[in-house]
Amino acid sequence: MPYIAGYLAFREAPALLDLLTRLKETKPELYPQIAFVDGNGTLHPRRFGLACHFGVLADIPCIGVAKNFLEIPTESLTIKDTKQVSREHLHGAGAWLPIVGKMTHDLLGAALRASSESVNPVFVSPGHRVSLATSVALAAACCKYRVPEPVRAADSASRQLVREITARSQ
DNA sequence: GCGACAG
DNA sequence: ATCTTGTCGC
């Protein structure tokens, strides 16, 4: 499936659901009470990003964590504005700022500064069966570096596998 | 037509 | 996301 901004769930959710099914079959004791997803939850043009899509289909609490801001034109939320506001208002580690739609005034997510070292925030938003406050608290609690460890570890492991497969076919 | 664009 | 160059710090 191609990557198309705003439609990430249609590319990624099937693979995530398959992983969860396999985990339940092979290591049921490790089945998660809640999941972090590399992408957005309600911070999305249709307020239904990968974390929502996956969370509903898997029926588990899910939190979205994105490393880059996805513009939401209908709410006048731009990457430029968001980064600007984040730079000015996010100071210490754990500091966060709510991201509110400028048209609907709905609370869609938050910009979180994970550590004092990381200037660029991560964008946290609830996916399913979890509040924004809990999403931000859990994400912040899992941050050793900029990206929460569950997401960072999964990202690292997947890249390692790709490297091995690539090297194998040389 | 131009710019923007989670991963 | 991927790729390349350059810098800082342990």
JSON list of C-alpha atoms (C1' of nucleotides) in Angstrom, two decimals:
[
{"chain": "A", "resi": 1, "resn": "MET", "atom": "CA", "xyz": [0.00, 0.00, 0.00]},
{"chain": "A", "resi": 2, "resn": "PRO", "atom": "CA", "xyz": [1.32, 3.47, -0.81]},
{"chain": "A", "resi": 3, "resn": "TYR", "atom": "CA", "xyz": [1.86, 6.06, 1.88]},
{"chain": "A", "resi": 4, "resn": "ILE", "atom": "CA", "xyz": [-0.60, 8.93, 1.54]},
{"chain": "A", "resi": 5, "resn": "ALA", "atom": "CA", "xyz": [-0.70, 11.64, 4.22]},
{"chain": "A", "resi": 6, "resn": "GLY", "atom": "CA", "xyz": [-3.99, 11.38, 6.09]},
{"chain": "A", "resi": 7, "resn": "TYR", "atom": "CA", "xyz": [-4.53, 7.74, 5.07]},
{"chain": "A", "resi": 8, "resn": "LEU", "atom": "CA", "xyz": [-1.71, 6.07, 7.01]},
{"chain": "A", "resi": 9, "resn": "ALA", "atom": "CA", "xyz": [-4.10, 3.70, 8.79]},
{"chain": "A", "resi": 10, "resn": "PHE", "atom": "CA", "xyz": [-5.09, 2.01, 5.54]},
{"chain": "A", "resi": 11, "resn": "ARG", "atom": "CA", "xyz": [-1.44, 1.15, 5.01]},
{"chain": "A", "resi": 12, "resn": "GLU", "atom": "CA", "xyz": [-0.39, 0.26, 8.58]},
{"chain": "A", "resi": 13, "resn": "ALA", "atom": "CA", "xyz": [-3.41, -0.97, 10.54]},
{"chain": "A", "resi": 14, "resn": "PRO", "atom": "CA", "xyz": [-3.69, -4.41, 8.85]},
{"chain": "A", "resi": 15, "resn": "ALA", "atom": "CA", "xyz": [-0.07, -5.22, 9.77]},
{"chain": "A", "resi": 16, "resn": "LEU", "atom": "CA", "xyz": [-0.54, -4.02, 13.37]},
{"chain": "A", "resi": 17, "resn": "LEU", "atom": "CA", "xyz": [-3.72, -6.11, 13.75]},
{"chain": "A", "resi": 18, "resn": "ASP", "atom": "CA", "xyz": [-1.88, -9.14, 12.39]},
{"chain": "A", "resi": 19, "resn": "LEU", "atom": "CA", "xyz": [0.94, -8.65, 14.90]},
{"chain": "A", "resi": 20, "resn": "LEU", "atom": "CA", "xyz": [-1.57, -8.44, 17.74]},
{"chain": "A", "resi": 21, "resn": "THR", "atom": "CA", "xyz": [-3.30, -11.63, 16.58]},
{"chain": "A", "resi": 22, "resn": "ARG", "atom": "CA", "xyz": [0.01, -13.46, 16.36]},
{"chain": "A", "resi": 23, "resn": "LEU", "atom": "CA", "xyz": [1.02, -12.19, 19.80]},
{"chain": "A", "resi": 24, "resn": "LYS", "atom": "CA", "xyz": [-2.22, -13.51, 21.30]},
{"chain": "A", "resi": 25, "resn": "GLU", "atom": "CA", "xyz": [-1.51, -16.92, 19.78]},
{"chain": "A", "resi": 26, "resn": "THR", "atom": "CA", "xyz": [2.16, -17.22, 20.67]},
{"chain": "A", "resi": 27, "resn": "LYS", "atom": "CA", "xyz": [2.68, -15.05, 23.78]},
{"chain": "A", "resi": 28, "resn": "PRO", "atom": "CA", "xyz": [-0.77, -14.34, 25.26]},
{"chain": "A", "resi": 29, "resn": "GLU", "atom": "CA", "xyz": [0.83, -13.29, 28.56]},
{"chain": "A", "resi": 30, "resn": "LEU", "atom": "CA", "xyz": [2.36, -10.31, 26.73]},
{"chain": "A", "resi": 31, "resn": "TYR", "atom": "CA", "xyz": [-0.93, -9.09, 25.25]},
{"chain": "A", "resi": 32, "resn": "PRO", "atom": "CA", "xyz": [-0.97, -5.32, 25.96]},
{"chain": "A", "resi": 33, "resn": "GLN", "atom": "CA", "xyz": [-3.42, -3.45, 28.17]},
{"chain": "A", "resi": 34, "resn": "ILE", "atom": "CA", "xyz": [-2.70, -0.37, 26.08]},
{"chain": "A", "resi": 35, "resn": "ALA", "atom": "CA", "xyz": [-0.73, 0.40, 22.94]},
{"chain": "A", "resi": 36, "resn": "PHE", "atom": "CA", "xyz": [1.38, 3.25, 21.57]},
{"chain": "A", "resi": 37, "resn": "VAL", "atom": "CA", "xyz": [1.19, 3.81, 17.83]},
{"chain": "A", "resi": 38, "resn": "ASP", "atom": "CA", "xyz": [3.69, 5.63, 15.59]},
{"chain": "A", "resi": 39, "resn": "GLY", "atom": "CA", "xyz": [1.21, 8.15, 14.18]},
{"chain": "A", "resi": 40, "resn": "ASN", "atom": "CA", "xyz": [-1.75, 10.28, 15.23]},
{"chain": "A", "resi": 41, "resn": "GLY", "atom": "CA", "xyz": [-4.98, 9.59, 17.07]},
{"chain": "A", "resi": 42, "resn": "THR", "atom": "CA", "xyz": [-7.54, 12.38, 17.09]},
{"chain": "A", "resi": 43, "resn": "LEU", "atom": "CA", "xyz": [-4.93, 14.88, 15.86]},
{"chain": "A", "resi": 44, "resn": "HIS", "atom": "CA", "xyz": [-5.99, 14.21, 12.30]},
{"chain": "A", "resi": 45, "resn": "PRO", "atom": "CA", "xyz": [-7.92, 15.99, 9.49]},
{"chain": "A", "resi": 46, "resn": "ARG", "atom": "CA", "xyz": [-10.89, 13.69, 10.12]},
{"chain": "A", "resi": 47, "resn": "ARG", "atom": "CA", "xyz": [-10.04, 13.28, 13.80]},
{"chain": "A", "resi": 48, "resn": "PHE", "atom": "CA", "xyz": [-9.43, 9.59, 13.20]},
{"chain": "A", "resi": 49, "resn": "GLY", "atom": "CA", "xyz": [-5.78, 8.72, 12.63]},
{"chain": "A", "resi": 50, "resn": "LEU", "atom": "CA", "xyz": [-4.01, 5.35, 12.83]},
{"chain": "A", "resi": 51, "resn": "ALA", "atom": "CA", "xyz": [-4.22, 5.17, 16.64]},
{"chain": "A", "resi": 52, "resn": "CYS", "atom": "CA", "xyz": [-8.03, 5.49, 16.49]},
{"chain": "A", "resi": 53, "resn": "HIS", "atom": "CA", "xyz": [-8.41, 3.15, 13.53]},
{"chain": "A", "resi": 54, "resn": "PHE", "atom": "CA", "xyz": [-6.20, 0.46, 15.09]},
{"chain": "A", "resi": 55, "resn": "GLY", "atom": "CA", "xyz": [-7.61, 0.97, 18.58]},
{"chain": "A", "resi": 56, "resn": "VAL", "atom": "CA", "xyz": [-11.21, 0.46, 17.46]},
{"chain": "A", "resi": 57, "resn": "LEU", "atom": "CA", "xyz": [-10.49, -2.61, 15.31]},
{"chain": "A", "resi": 58, "resn": "ALA", "atom": "CA", "xyz": [-8.33, -4.22, 18.01]},
{"chain": "A", "resi": 59, "resn": "ASP", "atom": "CA", "xyz": [-10.61, -2.96, 20.77]},
{"chain": "A", "resi": 60, "resn": "ILE", "atom": "CA", "xyz": [-7.73, -1.91, 23.00]},
{"chain": "A", "resi": 61, "resn": "PRO", "atom": "CA", "xyz": [-6.81, 1.47, 24.52]},
{"chain": "A", "resi": 62, "resn": "CYS", "atom": "CA", "xyz": [-4.40, 3.20, 22.14]},
{"chain": "A", "resi": 63, "resn": "ILE", "atom": "CA", "xyz": [-2.26, 6.35, 22.15]},
{"chain": "A", "resi": 64, "resn": "GLY", "atom": "CA", "xyz": [-0.91, 8.12, 19.06]},
{"chain": "A", "resi": 65, "resn": "VAL", "atom": "CA", "xyz": [2.60, 9.56, 19.07]},
{"chain": "A", "resi": 66, "resn": "ALA", "atom": "CA", "xyz": [3.81, 11.39, 15.95]},
{"chain": "A", "resi": 67, "resn": "LYS", "atom": "CA", "xyz": [7.29, 12.80, 15.39]},
{"chain": "A", "resi": 68, "resn": "ASN", "atom": "CA", "xyz": [6.07, 15.27, 12.79]},
{"chain": "A", "resi": 69, "resn": "PHE", "atom": "CA", "xyz": [3.03, 17.49, 12.70]},
{"chain": "A", "resi": 70, "resn": "LEU", "atom": "CA", "xyz": [0.30, 16.67, 10.23]},
{"chain": "A", "resi": 71, "resn": "GLU", "atom": "CA", "xyz": [-1.37, 19.83, 9.03]},
{"chain": "A", "resi": 72, "resn": "ILE", "atom": "CA", "xyz": [-5.10, 20.16, 9.60]},
{"chain": "A", "resi": 73, "resn": "PRO", "atom": "CA", "xyz": [-6.18, 22.89, 7.15]},
{"chain": "A", "resi": 74, "resn": "THR", "atom": "CA", "xyz": [-9.83, 22.88, 8.21]},
{"chain": "A", "resi": 75, "resn": "GLU", "atom": "CA", "xyz": [-8.75, 23.80, 11.75]},
{"chain": "A", "resi": 76, "resn": "SER", "atom": "CA", "xyz": [-6.07, 26.25, 10.58]},
{"chain": "A", "resi": 77, "resn": "LEU", "atom": "CA", "xyz": [-3.44, 24.14, 12.30]},
{"chain": "A", "resi": 78, "resn": "THR", "atom": "CA", "xyz": [-0.14, 24.44, 10.44]},
{"chain": "A", "resi": 79, "resn": "ILE", "atom": "CA", "xyz": [3.29, 23.00, 11.01]},
{"chain": "A", "resi": 80, "resn": "LYS", "atom": "CA", "xyz": [4.76, 26.50, 11.03]},
{"chain": "A", "resi": 81, "resn": "ASP", "atom": "CA", "xyz": [2.45, 27.87, 13.72]},
{"chain": "A", "resi": 82, "resn": "THR", "atom": "CA", "xyz": [2.61, 24.75, 15.86]},
{"chain": "A", "resi": 83, "resn": "LYS", "atom": "CA", "xyz": [6.42, 24.59, 15.88]},
{"chain": "A", "resi": 84, "resn": "GLN", "atom": "CA", "xyz": [6.56, 28.31, 16.59]},
{"chain": "A", "resi": 85, "resn": "VAL", "atom": "CA", "xyz": [4.22, 28.11, 19.58]},
{"chain": "A", "resi": 86, "resn": "SER", "atom": "CA", "xyz": [6.01, 24.99, 20.84]},
{"chain": "A", "resi": 87, "resn": "ARG", "atom": "CA", "xyz": [9.41, 26.70, 20.77]},
{"chain": "A", "resi": 88, "resn": "GLU", "atom": "CA", "xyz": [8.06, 29.61, 22.79]},
{"chain": "A", "resi": 89, "resn": "HIS", "atom": "CA", "xyz": [6.06, 27.76, 25.41]},
{"chain": "A", "resi": 90, "resn": "LEU", "atom": "CA", "xyz": [7.64, 24.35, 25.98]},
{"chain": "A", "resi": 91, "resn": "HIS", "atom": "CA", "xyz": [10.51, 24.52, 28.43]},
{"chain": "A", "resi": 92, "resn": "GLY", "atom": "CA", "xyz": [11.40, 21.80, 30.92]},
{"chain": "A", "resi": 93, "resn": "ALA", "atom": "CA", "xyz": [11.11, 18.06, 30.31]},
{"chain": "A", "resi": 94, "resn": "GLY", "atom": "CA", "xyz": [7.50, 16.93, 30.42]},
{"chain": "A", "resi": 95, "resn": "ALA", "atom": "CA", "xyz": [6.13, 20.34, 29.47]},
{"chain": "A", "resi": 96, "resn": "TRP", "atom": "CA", "xyz": [3.20, 20.12, 27.09]},
{"chain": "A", "resi": 97, "resn": "LEU", "atom": "CA", "xyz": [0.76, 22.32, 25.28]},
{"chain": "A", "resi": 98, "resn": "PRO", "atom": "CA", "xyz": [-2.79, 21.47, 24.20]},
{"chain": "A", "resi": 99, "resn": "ILE", "atom": "CA", "xyz": [-3.48, 21.61, 20.47]},
{"chain": "A", "resi": 100, "resn": "VAL", "atom": "CA", "xyz": [-6.95, 23.03, 19.86]},
{"chain": "A", "resi": 101, "resn": "GLY", "atom": "CA", "xyz": [-8.74, 23.34, 16.54]},
{"chain": "A", "resi": 102, "resn": "LYS", "atom": "CA", "xyz": [-9.03, 27.04, 15.66]},
{"chain": "A", "resi": 103, "resn": "MET", "atom": "CA", "xyz": [-12.43, 26.57, 14.05]},
{"chain": "A", "resi": 104, "resn": "THR", "atom": "CA", "xyz": [-14.22, 24.01, 16.25]},
{"chain": "A", "resi": 105, "resn": "HIS", "atom": "CA", "xyz": [-12.18, 24.79, 19.39]},
{"chain": "A", "resi": 106, "resn": "ASP", "atom": "CA", "xyz": [-12.00, 21.05, 19.98]},
{"chain": "A", "resi": 107, "resn": "LEU", "atom": "CA", "xyz": [-9.08, 19.63, 21.95]},
{"chain": "A", "resi": 108, "resn": "LEU", "atom": "CA", "xyz": [-7.33, 17.39, 19.42]},
{"chain": "A", "resi": 109, "resn": "GLY", "atom": "CA", "xyz": [-3.96, 16.58, 20.96]},
{"chain": "A", "resi": 110, "resn": "ALA", "atom": "CA", "xyz": [-0.83, 17.95, 22.58]},
{"chain": "A", "resi": 111, "resn": "ALA", "atom": "CA", "xyz": [2.74, 18.96, 21.81]},
{"chain": "A", "resi": 112, "resn": "LEU", "atom": "CA", "xyz": [5.02, 17.28, 24.36]},
{"chain": "A", "resi": 113, "resn": "ARG", "atom": "CA", "xyz": [8.60, 18.14, 25.12]},
{"chain": "A", "resi": 114, "resn": "ALA", "atom": "CA", "xyz": [9.94, 14.75, 26.21]},
{"chain": "A", "resi": 115, "resn": "SER", "atom": "CA", "xyz": [13.29, 15.87, 27.60]},
{"chain": "A", "resi": 116, "resn": "SER", "atom": "CA", "xyz": [15.22, 19.05, 28.24]},
{"chain": "A", "resi": 117, "resn": "GLU", "atom": "CA", "xyz": [17.60, 17.99, 25.44]},
{"chain": "A", "resi": 118, "resn": "SER", "atom": "CA", "xyz": [14.97, 17.56, 22.73]},
{"chain": "A", "resi": 119, "resn": "VAL", "atom": "CA", "xyz": [13.82, 20.91, 21.37]},
{"chain": "A", "resi": 120, "resn": "ASN", "atom": "CA", "xyz": [11.39, 19.35, 18.89]},
{"chain": "A", "resi": 121, "resn": "PRO", "atom": "CA", "xyz": [8.22, 18.14, 20.56]},
{"chain": "A", "resi": 122, "resn": "VAL", "atom": "CA", "xyz": [6.36, 14.93, 19.81]},
{"chain": "A", "resi": 123, "resn": "PHE", "atom": "CA", "xyz": [2.66, 15.15, 19.05]},
{"chain": "A", "resi": 124, "resn": "VAL", "atom": "CA", "xyz": [0.46, 13.06, 21.32]},
{"chain": "A", "resi": 125, "resn": "SER", "atom": "CA", "xyz": [-3.22, 12.37, 20.84]},
{"chain": "A", "resi": 126, "resn": "PRO", "atom": "CA", "xyz": [-5.67, 9.80, 22.18]},
{"chain": "A", "resi": 127, "resn": "GLY", "atom": "CA", "xyz": [-6.57, 6.96, 19.84]},
{"chain": "A", "resi": 128, "resn": "HIS", "atom": "CA", "xyz": [-9.17, 4.86, 21.64]},
{"chain": "A", "resi": 129, "resn": "ARG", "atom": "CA", "xyz": [-10.50, 4.37, 25.19]},
{"chain": "A", "resi": 130, "resn": "VAL", "atom": "CA", "xyz": [-7.99, 6.82, 26.72]},
{"chain": "A", "resi": 131, "resn": "SER", "atom": "CA", "xyz": [-8.08, 10.53, 27.58]},
{"chain": "A", "resi": 132, "resn": "LEU", "atom": "CA", "xyz": [-5.63, 13.15, 26.35]},
{"chain": "A", "resi": 133, "resn": "ALA", "atom": "CA", "xyz": [-4.42, 13.74, 29.91]},
{"chain": "A", "resi": 134, "resn": "THR", "atom": "CA", "xyz": [-3.64, 10.04, 30.38]},
{"chain": "A", "resi": 135, "resn": "SER", "atom": "CA", "xyz": [-2.08, 9.84, 26.91]},
{"chain": "A", "resi": 136, "resn": "VAL", "atom": "CA", "xyz": [0.32, 12.69, 27.66]},
{"chain": "A", "resi": 137, "resn": "ALA", "atom": "CA", "xyz": [1.12, 11.39, 31.15]},
{"chain": "A", "resi": 138, "resn": "LEU", "atom": "CA", "xyz": [1.92, 7.88, 29.88]},
{"chain": "A", "resi": 139, "resn": "ALA", "atom": "CA", "xyz": [3.91, 9.14, 26.90]},
{"chain": "A", "resi": 140, "resn": "ALA", "atom": "CA", "xyz": [5.95, 11.46, 29.12]},
{"chain": "A", "resi": 141, "resn": "ALA", "atom": "CA", "xyz": [6.55, 8.70, 31.66]},
{"chain": "A", "resi": 142, "resn": "CYS", "atom": "CA", "xyz": [7.95, 6.43, 28.92]},
{"chain": "A", "resi": 143, "resn": "CYS", "atom": "CA", "xyz": [10.38, 9.01, 27.54]},
{"chain": "A", "resi": 144, "resn": "LYS", "atom": "CA", "xyz": [14.06, 8.41, 28.07]},
{"chain": "A", "resi": 145, "resn": "TYR", "atom": "CA", "xyz": [14.75, 10.27, 24.82]},
{"chain": "A", "resi": 146, "resn": "ARG", "atom": "CA", "xyz": [12.46, 12.23, 22.50]},
{"chain": "A", "resi": 147, "resn": "VAL", "atom": "CA", "xyz": [10.35, 9.29, 21.39]},
{"chain": "A", "resi": 148, "resn": "PRO", "atom": "CA", "xyz": [8.61, 7.14, 24.04]},
{"chain": "A", "resi": 149, "resn": "GLU", "atom": "CA", "xyz": [10.49, 3.85, 24.51]},
{"chain": "A", "resi": 150, "resn": "PRO", "atom": "CA", "xyz": [7.71, 1.55, 23.27]},
{"chain": "A", "resi": 151, "resn": "VAL", "atom": "CA", "xyz": [7.63, 3.37, 19.91]},
{"chain": "A", "resi": 152, "resn": "ARG", "atom": "CA", "xyz": [11.38, 3.78, 19.79]},
{"chain": "A", "resi": 153, "resn": "ALA", "atom": "CA", "xyz": [12.04, 0.11, 20.49]},
{"chain": "A", "resi": 154, "resn": "ALA", "atom": "CA", "xyz": [9.54, -1.04, 17.84]},
{"chain": "A", "resi": 155, "resn": "ASP", "atom": "CA", "xyz": [11.01, 1.38, 15.29]},
{"chain": "A", "resi": 156, "resn": "SER", "atom": "CA", "xyz": [14.53, 0.19, 16.09]},
{"chain": "A", "resi": 157, "resn": "ALA", "atom": "CA", "xyz": [13.66, -3.52, 15.91]},
{"chain": "A", "resi": 158, "resn": "SER", "atom": "CA", "xyz": [11.85, -3.13, 12.59]},
{"chain": "A", "resi": 159, "resn": "ARG", "atom": "CA", "xyz": [14.77, -1.28, 11.01]},
{"chain": "A", "resi": 160, "resn": "GLN", "atom": "CA", "xyz": [17.15, -3.92, 12.27]},
{"chain": "A", "resi": 161, "resn": "LEU", "atom": "CA", "xyz": [15.03, -6.62, 10.58]},
{"chain": "A", "resi": 162, "resn": "VAL", "atom": "CA", "xyz": [14.96, -4.66, 7.33]},
{"chain": "A", "resi": 163, "resn": "ARG", "atom": "CA", "xyz": [18.75, -4.38, 7.43]},
{"chain": "A", "resi": 164, "resn": "GLU", "atom": "CA", "xyz": [19.11, -8.12, 7.94]},
{"chain": "A", "resi": 165, "resn": "ILE", "atom": "CA", "xyz": [16.73, -8.97, 5.11]},
{"chain": "A", "resi": 166, "resn": "THR", "atom": "CA", "xyz": [18.45, -6.48, 2.82]},
{"chain": "A", "resi": 167, "resn": "ALA", "atom": "CA", "xyz": [21.91, -7.86, 3.59]},
{"chain": "A", "resi": 168, "resn": "ARG", "atom": "CA", "xyz": [20.64, -11.44, 3.13]},
{"chain": "A", "resi": 169, "resn": "SER", "atom": "CA", "xyz": [19.56, -10.76, -0.45]},
{"chain": "A", "resi": 170, "resn": "GLN", "atom": "CA", "xyz": [22.87, -9.23, -1.53]},
{"chain": "B", "resi": 1, "resn": "DG", "atom": "C1'", "xyz": [-2.05, 25.47, -10.68]},
{"chain": "B", "resi": 2, "resn": "DC", "atom": "C1'", "xyz": [0.61, 25.77, -6.08]},
{"chain": "B", "resi": 3, "resn": "DG", "atom": "C1'", "xyz": [1.72, 24.34, -1.61]},
{"chain": "B", "resi": 4, "resn": "DA", "atom": "C1'", "xyz": [1.25, 20.93, 2.36]},
{"chain": "B", "resi": 5, "resn": "DC", "atom": "C1'", "xyz": [1.76, 16.34, 3.54]},
{"chain": "B", "resi": 6, "resn": "DA", "atom": "C1'", "xyz": [1.60, 11.16, 10.37]},
{"chain": "B", "resi": 7, "resn": "DG", "atom": "C1'", "xyz": [5.02, 7.22, 8.00]},
{"chain": "C", "resi": 1, "resn": "DA", "atom": "C1'", "xyz": [10.21, 8.07, 5.08]},
{"chain": "C", "resi": 2, "resn": "DT", "atom": "C1'", "xyz": [15.49, 8.23, 3.00]},
{"chain": "C", "resi": 3, "resn": "DC", "atom": "C1'", "xyz": [19.98, 10.27, 2.10]},
{"chain": "C", "resi": 4, "resn": "DT", "atom": "C1'", "xyz": [24.08, 13.22, 2.97]},
{"chain": "C", "resi": 5, "resn": "DT", "atom": "C1'", "xyz": [27.05, 16.51, 5.45]},
{"chain": "C", "resi": 6, "resn": "DG", "atom": "C1'", "xyz": [28.69, 18.51, 9.55]},
{"chain": "C", "resi": 7, "resn": "DT", "atom": "C1'", "xyz": [29.03, 19.16, 14.77]},
{"chain": "C", "resi": 8, "resn": "DC", "atom": "C1'", "xyz": [28.91, 18.04, 19.63]},
{"chain": "C", "resi": 9, "resn": "DG", "atom": "C1'", "xyz": [29.62, 15.14, 23.58]},
{"chain": "C", "resi": 10, "resn": "DC", "atom": "C1'", "xyz": [30.61, 10.99, 26.24]}
]
